[in-house]
PDB file of C-alpha atoms in Angstrom:
ATOM      1  CA  GLU A   1      13.172 -30.115  34.607  1.00  0.00           C
ATOM      2  CA  ALA A   2      12.950 -26.413  35.319  1.00  0.00           C
ATOM      3  CA  GLY A   3      15.974 -24.278  34.440  1.00  0.00           C
ATOM      4  CA  VAL A   4      17.729 -21.617  36.324  1.00  0.00           C
ATOM      5  CA  ALA A   5      15.383 -18.732  37.152  1.00  0.00           C
ATOM      6  CA  GLN A   6      16.487 -15.120  37.525  1.00  0.00           C
ATOM      7  CA  SER A   7      14.677 -11.917  38.168  1.00  0.00           C
ATOM      8  CA  PRO A   8      14.293  -9.232  37.266  1.00  0.00           C
ATOM      9  CA  ARG A   9      15.186  -9.573  33.638  1.00  0.00           C
ATOM     10  CA  TYR A  10      15.937  -5.828  33.169  1.00  0.00           C
ATOM     11  CA  LYS A  11      16.723  -3.095  35.648  1.00  0.00           C
ATOM     12  CA  ILE A  12      17.584   0.624  35.151  1.00  0.00           C
ATOM     13  CA  ILE A  13      18.883   2.588  38.091  1.00  0.00           C
ATOM     14  CA  GLU A  14      20.789   5.747  38.722  1.00  0.00           C
ATOM     15  CA  LYS A  15      24.356   5.730  39.876  1.00  0.00           C
ATOM     16  CA  ARG A  16      24.701   5.527  43.742  1.00  0.00           C
ATOM     17  CA  GLN A  17      21.425   3.645  44.005  1.00  0.00           C
ATOM     18  CA  SER A  18      21.259   0.048  45.152  1.00  0.00           C
ATOM     19  CA  VAL A  19      19.945  -2.990  43.337  1.00  0.00           C
ATOM     20  CA  ALA A  20      19.382  -6.688  44.020  1.00  0.00           C
ATOM     21  CA  PHE A  21      19.119  -9.692  41.797  1.00  0.00           C
ATOM     22  CA  TRP A  22      17.592 -13.076  42.599  1.00  0.00           C
ATOM     23  CA  CYS A  23      18.508 -16.502  41.373  1.00  0.00           C
ATOM     24  CA  ASN A  24      16.829 -19.911  41.878  1.00  0.00           C
ATOM     25  CA  PRO A  25      19.121 -22.722  40.588  1.00  0.00           C
ATOM     26  CA  ILE A  26      18.126 -26.087  39.088  1.00  0.00           C
ATOM     27  CA  SER A  27      16.761 -28.268  41.883  1.00  0.00           C
ATOM     28  CA  GLY A  28      19.411 -30.327  43.559  1.00  0.00           C
ATOM     29  CA  HIS A  29      22.370 -28.369  42.151  1.00  0.00           C
ATOM     30  CA  ALA A  30      24.780 -27.669  45.018  1.00  0.00           C
ATOM     31  CA  THR A  31      27.020 -25.188  43.159  1.00  0.00           C
ATOM     32  CA  LEU A  32      25.721 -21.724  42.251  1.00  0.00           C
ATOM     33  CA  TYR A  33      27.732 -19.125  40.357  1.00  0.00           C
ATOM     34  CA  TRP A  34      27.176 -15.381  39.786  1.00  0.00           C
ATOM     35  CA  TYR A  35      28.801 -13.881  36.693  1.00  0.00           C
ATOM     36  CA  GLN A  36      29.126 -10.414  35.216  1.00  0.00           C
ATOM     37  CA  GLN A  37      29.161 -10.149  31.461  1.00  0.00           C
ATOM     38  CA  ILE A  38      30.062  -6.876  29.801  1.00  0.00           C
ATOM     39  CA  LEU A  39      29.254  -6.501  26.156  1.00  0.00           C
ATOM     40  CA  GLY A  40      31.883  -8.083  23.923  1.00  0.00           C
ATOM     41  CA  GLN A  41      33.510 -10.101  26.686  1.00  0.00           C
ATOM     42  CA  GLY A  42      33.125 -13.450  28.181  1.00  0.00           C
ATOM     43  CA  PRO A  43      31.415 -13.923  31.515  1.00  0.00           C
ATOM     44  CA  LYS A  44      33.551 -12.949  34.577  1.00  0.00           C
ATOM     45  CA  LEU A  45      32.975 -15.056  37.750  1.00  0.00           C
ATOM     46  CA  LEU A  46      32.011 -12.911  40.669  1.00  0.00           C
ATOM     47  CA  ILE A  47      31.254 -15.562  43.265  1.00  0.00           C
ATOM     48  CA  GLN A  48      30.896 -19.275  43.556  1.00  0.00           C
ATOM     49  CA  PHE A  49      28.871 -21.046  46.319  1.00  0.00           C
ATOM     50  CA  GLN A  50      28.976 -24.731  47.194  1.00  0.00           C
ATOM     51  CA  ASN A  51      25.672 -25.266  49.083  1.00  0.00           C
ATOM     52  CA  ASN A  52      25.709 -22.099  51.362  1.00  0.00           C
ATOM     53  CA  GLY A  53      29.478 -21.740  51.567  1.00  0.00           C
ATOM     54  CA  VAL A  54      31.612 -19.406  49.413  1.00  0.00           C
ATOM     55  CA  VAL A  55      34.199 -21.259  47.279  1.00  0.00           C
ATOM     56  CA  ASP A  56      35.537 -18.298  45.293  1.00  0.00           C
ATOM     57  CA  ASP A  57      34.830 -14.615  45.643  1.00  0.00           C
ATOM     58  CA  SER A  58      38.204 -13.357  44.562  1.00  0.00           C
ATOM     59  CA  GLN A  59      36.813 -11.142  41.798  1.00  0.00           C
ATOM     60  CA  LEU A  60      33.840  -9.800  43.759  1.00  0.00           C
ATOM     61  CA  PRO A  61      34.254  -6.022  44.410  1.00  0.00           C
ATOM     62  CA  LYS A  62      33.458  -6.455  48.099  1.00  0.00           C
ATOM     63  CA  ASP A  63      33.239  -2.758  48.831  1.00  0.00           C
ATOM     64  CA  ARG A  64      30.031  -2.505  46.884  1.00  0.00           C
ATOM     65  CA  PHE A  65      28.931  -6.074  45.889  1.00  0.00           C
ATOM     66  CA  SER A  66      27.567  -8.686  48.263  1.00  0.00           C
ATOM     67  CA  ALA A  67      25.902 -12.053  47.717  1.00  0.00           C
ATOM     68  CA  GLU A  68      24.295 -14.630  49.944  1.00  0.00           C
ATOM     69  CA  ARG A  69      22.869 -18.126  49.665  1.00  0.00           C
ATOM     70  CA  LEU A  70      21.391 -18.649  53.092  1.00  0.00           C
ATOM     71  CA  LYS A  71      19.667 -22.019  52.827  1.00  0.00           C
ATOM     72  CA  GLY A  72      21.843 -23.437  50.098  1.00  0.00           C
ATOM     73  CA  VAL A  73      19.156 -22.959  47.430  1.00  0.00           C
ATOM     74  CA  ASP A  74      18.336 -19.582  45.949  1.00  0.00           C
ATOM     75  CA  SER A  75      20.671 -16.631  46.087  1.00  0.00           C
ATOM     76  CA  THR A  76      20.754 -12.875  45.946  1.00  0.00           C
ATOM     77  CA  LEU A  77      23.375 -10.601  44.539  1.00  0.00           C
ATOM     78  CA  LYS A  78      23.298  -6.966  45.696  1.00  0.00           C
ATOM     79  CA  ILE A  79      25.133  -3.815  44.479  1.00  0.00           C
ATOM     80  CA  GLN A  80      25.261  -0.830  46.775  1.00  0.00           C
ATOM     81  CA  PRO A  81      26.083   1.823  45.624  1.00  0.00           C
ATOM     82  CA  ALA A  82      26.026   1.253  41.888  1.00  0.00           C
ATOM     83  CA  LYS A  83      28.508   2.782  39.594  1.00  0.00           C
ATOM     84  CA  LEU A  84      28.203   3.436  35.794  1.00  0.00           C
ATOM     85  CA  GLU A  85      30.746   0.690  35.063  1.00  0.00           C
ATOM     86  CA  ASP A  86      28.417  -1.889  36.771  1.00  0.00           C
ATOM     87  CA  SER A  87      26.158  -1.744  33.631  1.00  0.00           C
ATOM     88  CA  ALA A  88      26.332  -5.323  32.436  1.00  0.00           C
ATOM     89  CA  VAL A  89      24.305  -8.585  32.262  1.00  0.00           C
ATOM     90  CA  TYR A  90      24.391 -10.477  35.547  1.00  0.00           C
ATOM     91  CA  LEU A  91      24.216 -14.233  34.915  1.00  0.00           C
ATOM     92  CA  CYS A  92      23.438 -16.949  37.467  1.00  0.00           C
ATOM     93  CA  ALA A  93      24.479 -20.503  36.782  1.00  0.00           C
ATOM     94  CA  SER A  94      24.213 -23.817  38.704  1.00  0.00           C
ATOM     95  CA  GLY A  95      25.992 -27.209  38.536  1.00  0.00           C
ATOM     96  CA  GLN A  96      26.190 -30.478  40.277  1.00  0.00           C
ATOM     97  CA  GLY A  97      29.317 -32.592  40.377  1.00  0.00           C
ATOM     98  CA  THR A  98      30.332 -32.006  36.771  1.00  0.00           C
ATOM     99  CA  TYR A  99      32.055 -29.315  34.855  1.00  0.00           C
ATOM    100  CA  GLU A 100      28.941 -28.181  32.946  1.00  0.00           C
ATOM    101  CA  GLN A 101      27.251 -25.139  34.268  1.00  0.00           C
ATOM    102  CA  TYR A 102      23.646 -24.306  33.402  1.00  0.00           C
ATOM    103  CA  PHE A 103      22.754 -20.649  33.025  1.00  0.00           C
ATOM    104  CA  GLY A 104      19.676 -18.564  33.651  1.00  0.00           C
ATOM    105  CA  PRO A 105      18.523 -15.840  31.211  1.00  0.00           C
ATOM    106  CA  GLY A 106      20.425 -13.070  33.026  1.00  0.00           C
ATOM    107  CA  THR A 107      19.499  -9.634  34.327  1.00  0.00           C
ATOM    108  CA  ARG A 108      20.488  -6.696  32.167  1.00  0.00           C
ATOM    109  CA  LEU A 109      21.492  -3.789  34.425  1.00  0.00           C
ATOM    110  CA  THR A 110      21.793  -0.255  33.116  1.00  0.00           C
ATOM    111  CA  VAL A 111      23.258   2.355  35.446  1.00  0.00           C
ATOM    112  CA  THR A 112      22.632   5.963  34.394  1.00  0.00           C
TER     113      THR A 112
ATOM    114  CA  ASP B   1      47.032 -12.281  30.528  1.00  0.00           C
ATOM    115  CA  GLN B   2      44.341 -14.184  28.576  1.00  0.00           C
ATOM    116  CA  GLN B   3      44.531 -17.978  29.105  1.00  0.00           C
ATOM    117  CA  VAL B   4      41.938 -18.637  26.429  1.00  0.00           C
ATOM    118  CA  LYS B   5      41.978 -16.805  23.140  1.00  0.00           C
ATOM    119  CA  GLN B   6      39.385 -16.847  20.371  1.00  0.00           C
ATOM    120  CA  ASN B   7      41.069 -14.778  17.850  1.00  0.00           C
ATOM    121  CA  SER B   8      38.218 -14.408  15.391  1.00  0.00           C
ATOM    122  CA  PRO B   9      35.613 -12.042  16.783  1.00  0.00           C
ATOM    123  CA  SER B  10      33.166 -12.895  14.028  1.00  0.00           C
ATOM    124  CA  LEU B  11      32.616 -15.430  11.255  1.00  0.00           C
ATOM    125  CA  SER B  12      30.084 -15.396   8.490  1.00  0.00           C
ATOM    126  CA  VAL B  13      29.096 -18.689   6.743  1.00  0.00           C
ATOM    127  CA  GLN B  14      26.658 -19.767   4.080  1.00  0.00           C
ATOM    128  CA  GLU B  15      23.808 -22.115   5.142  1.00  0.00           C
ATOM    129  CA  GLY B  16      24.747 -25.732   4.538  1.00  0.00           C
ATOM    130  CA  ARG B  17      28.514 -25.089   4.633  1.00  0.00           C
ATOM    131  CA  ILE B  18      30.890 -25.854   7.405  1.00  0.00           C
ATOM    132  CA  SER B  19      31.565 -23.431  10.272  1.00  0.00           C
ATOM    133  CA  ILE B  20      34.902 -23.734  11.983  1.00  0.00           C
ATOM    134  CA  LEU B  21      35.419 -21.828  15.220  1.00  0.00           C
ATOM    135  CA  ASN B  22      38.881 -21.815  16.791  1.00  0.00           C
ATOM    136  CA  CYS B  23      40.191 -21.557  20.364  1.00  0.00           C
ATOM    137  CA  ASP B  24      43.787 -21.410  21.597  1.00  0.00           C
ATOM    138  CA  TYR B  25      44.892 -21.702  25.217  1.00  0.00           C
ATOM    139  CA  THR B  26      48.163 -21.155  27.140  1.00  0.00           C
ATOM    140  CA  ASN B  27      47.574 -23.189  30.299  1.00  0.00           C
ATOM    141  CA  SER B  28      48.819 -26.750  29.792  1.00  0.00           C
ATOM    142  CA  MET B  29      47.021 -27.820  32.945  1.00  0.00           C
ATOM    143  CA  PHE B  30      43.670 -27.493  31.363  1.00  0.00           C
ATOM    144  CA  ASP B  31      42.287 -30.992  30.938  1.00  0.00           C
ATOM    145  CA  TYR B  32      38.692 -30.449  29.929  1.00  0.00           C
ATOM    146  CA  PHE B  33      37.036 -27.945  27.503  1.00  0.00           C
ATOM    147  CA  LEU B  34      33.515 -26.802  27.107  1.00  0.00           C
ATOM    148  CA  TRP B  35      31.822 -24.865  24.348  1.00  0.00           C
ATOM    149  CA  TYR B  36      28.905 -22.704  25.041  1.00  0.00           C
ATOM    150  CA  LYS B  37      26.463 -20.974  22.652  1.00  0.00           C
ATOM    151  CA  LYS B  38      24.816 -17.743  23.503  1.00  0.00           C
ATOM    152  CA  TYR B  39      21.814 -16.065  21.851  1.00  0.00           C
ATOM    153  CA  PRO B  40      21.088 -12.430  22.497  1.00  0.00           C
ATOM    154  CA  ALA B  41      19.185 -11.781  25.671  1.00  0.00           C
ATOM    155  CA  GLU B  42      19.739 -15.293  26.849  1.00  0.00           C
ATOM    156  CA  GLY B  43      22.220 -17.011  29.112  1.00  0.00           C
ATOM    157  CA  PRO B  44      24.925 -19.255  27.619  1.00  0.00           C
ATOM    158  CA  THR B  45      23.904 -22.742  26.774  1.00  0.00           C
ATOM    159  CA  PHE B  46      26.196 -25.779  27.075  1.00  0.00           C
ATOM    160  CA  LEU B  47      26.886 -27.239  23.689  1.00  0.00           C
ATOM    161  CA  ILE B  48      29.636 -29.786  23.695  1.00  0.00           C
ATOM    162  CA  SER B  49      32.726 -30.749  25.646  1.00  0.00           C
ATOM    163  CA  ILE B  50      35.955 -32.672  25.322  1.00  0.00           C
ATOM    164  CA  SER B  51      38.353 -34.258  27.756  1.00  0.00           C
ATOM    165  CA  SER B  52      42.025 -33.935  27.175  1.00  0.00           C
ATOM    166  CA  ILE B  53      42.301 -37.737  26.853  1.00  0.00           C
ATOM    167  CA  LYS B  54      40.482 -37.524  23.613  1.00  0.00           C
ATOM    168  CA  ASP B  55      41.254 -35.712  20.349  1.00  0.00           C
ATOM    169  CA  LYS B  56      37.743 -35.645  18.981  1.00  0.00           C
ATOM    170  CA  ASN B  57      34.155 -35.594  20.338  1.00  0.00           C
ATOM    171  CA  GLU B  58      31.159 -35.587  18.114  1.00  0.00           C
ATOM    172  CA  ASP B  59      27.487 -34.783  18.856  1.00  0.00           C
ATOM    173  CA  GLY B  60      25.257 -34.637  15.808  1.00  0.00           C
ATOM    174  CA  ARG B  61      26.252 -31.719  13.657  1.00  0.00           C
ATOM    175  CA  PHE B  62      28.849 -30.571  16.198  1.00  0.00           C
ATOM    176  CA  THR B  63      32.373 -31.934  16.482  1.00  0.00           C
ATOM    177  CA  VAL B  64      35.102 -30.583  18.647  1.00  0.00           C
ATOM    178  CA  PHE B  65      38.803 -31.386  17.887  1.00  0.00           C
ATOM    179  CA  LEU B  66      41.630 -31.017  20.410  1.00  0.00           C
ATOM    180  CA  ASN B  67      45.273 -30.709  19.536  1.00  0.00           C
ATOM    181  CA  LYS B  68      47.037 -30.743  22.903  1.00  0.00           C
ATOM    182  CA  SER B  69      50.496 -30.264  21.525  1.00  0.00           C
ATOM    183  CA  ALA B  70      49.377 -27.030  19.807  1.00  0.00           C
ATOM    184  CA  LYS B  71      47.098 -26.091  22.704  1.00  0.00           C
ATOM    185  CA  HIS B  72      44.288 -25.617  20.125  1.00  0.00           C
ATOM    186  CA  LEU B  73      40.681 -26.621  19.803  1.00  0.00           C
ATOM    187  CA  SER B  74      38.262 -26.169  17.006  1.00  0.00           C
ATOM    188  CA  LEU B  75      34.454 -26.526  16.894  1.00  0.00           C
ATOM    189  CA  HIS B  76      33.082 -27.743  13.572  1.00  0.00           C
ATOM    190  CA  ILE B  77      29.421 -27.321  12.706  1.00  0.00           C
ATOM    191  CA  VAL B  78      28.262 -29.235   9.607  1.00  0.00           C
ATOM    192  CA  PRO B  79      25.993 -28.420   7.964  1.00  0.00           C
ATOM    193  CA  SER B  80      25.564 -24.873   9.369  1.00  0.00           C
ATOM    194  CA  GLN B  81      21.965 -23.667   9.872  1.00  0.00           C
ATOM    195  CA  PRO B  82      20.641 -20.120  10.314  1.00  0.00           C
ATOM    196  CA  GLY B  83      19.583 -21.138  13.860  1.00  0.00           C
ATOM    197  CA  ASP B  84      23.277 -21.647  14.701  1.00  0.00           C
ATOM    198  CA  SER B  85      23.816 -17.904  14.457  1.00  0.00           C
ATOM    199  CA  ALA B  86      25.038 -17.005  17.973  1.00  0.00           C
ATOM    200  CA  VAL B  87      28.162 -16.249  19.964  1.00  0.00           C
ATOM    201  CA  TYR B  88      30.275 -19.227  20.774  1.00  0.00           C
ATOM    202  CA  PHE B  89      32.515 -19.392  23.809  1.00  0.00           C
ATOM    203  CA  CYS B  90      35.334 -21.757  24.560  1.00  0.00           C
ATOM    204  CA  ALA B  91      35.627 -22.224  28.378  1.00  0.00           C
ATOM    205  CA  PRO B  92      37.969 -24.738  30.122  1.00  0.00           C
ATOM    206  CA  PRO B  93      37.605 -25.184  33.877  1.00  0.00           C
ATOM    207  CA  GLN B  94      40.565 -24.135  36.029  1.00  0.00           C
ATOM    208  CA  ASN B  95      40.783 -27.028  38.432  1.00  0.00           C
ATOM    209  CA  ALA B  96      41.531 -26.105  42.076  1.00  0.00           C
ATOM    210  CA  GLY B  97      39.773 -28.410  44.552  1.00  0.00           C
ATOM    211  CA  ASN B  98      36.102 -27.562  44.617  1.00  0.00           C
ATOM    212  CA  ASN B  99      36.587 -24.582  42.420  1.00  0.00           C
ATOM    213  CA  ARG B 100      35.271 -25.425  38.930  1.00  0.00           C
ATOM    214  CA  LYS B 101      35.822 -21.821  37.781  1.00  0.00           C
ATOM    215  CA  LEU B 102      35.456 -21.586  33.985  1.00  0.00           C
ATOM    216  CA  ILE B 103      38.042 -19.504  32.054  1.00  0.00           C
ATOM    217  CA  TRP B 104      36.138 -17.891  29.223  1.00  0.00           C
ATOM    218  CA  GLY B 105      37.361 -16.651  25.853  1.00  0.00           C
ATOM    219  CA  LEU B 106      35.925 -13.499  24.382  1.00  0.00           C
ATOM    220  CA  GLY B 107      33.681 -15.420  21.982  1.00  0.00           C
ATOM    221  CA  THR B 108      33.196 -15.718  18.311  1.00  0.00           C
ATOM    222  CA  SER B 109      29.992 -14.375  16.747  1.00  0.00           C
ATOM    223  CA  LEU B 110      28.798 -16.757  14.067  1.00  0.00           C
ATOM    224  CA  ALA B 111      26.321 -15.581  11.354  1.00  0.00           C
ATOM    225  CA  VAL B 112      24.912 -18.261   9.142  1.00  0.00           C
ATOM    226  CA  ASN B 113      23.338 -16.700   6.072  1.00  0.00           C
ATOM    227  CA  PRO B 114      20.356 -18.385   4.350  1.00  0.00           C
TER     228      PRO B 114
END
């Protein structure tokens, strides 16, 4: 069974530029999560989708972050414009009916 | 206000000995707990879980103990191996309908020395 796929693995941009991350969850998983993990901290949930509907986006900075999961499968997370404090690892995870979440390798974003 | 606390940022153990990683929580509504392991440059990997109806769950070298009255969990790794060197996170779900949001601790970095 293929795991959660994410791309790109690494991205370096300047502040005020935009960036997009892509995630393809495990086949059949209805729930998809985007997390932000800053060094030395646990992952912080940005947004949770159930199929293509949003369940929780309470911690998503909506003035600059957006996410979509149009067909209930893969998803994109966008930042526009980026700030220095957005430097982090962006993790995508998926799940299906249980508490366990399965994570992709993450995208390491550096904003200079 | 941190609902999940992993008070030891790091732990160093000799290969073959026991590793004990601790987790304390404040929310008495938590009824399920997951442990994740994270290697550098990889996403977290699910390791083991425990339901609040149990006080122990064992999977090979990994055992998780739950003390509900003390709101305390511990993960035991016996015997520890160098490949166990990673950051370990305690993460209970905060139940709210369809929202299975995990509440993460800050993690404990385990180093197992050969």
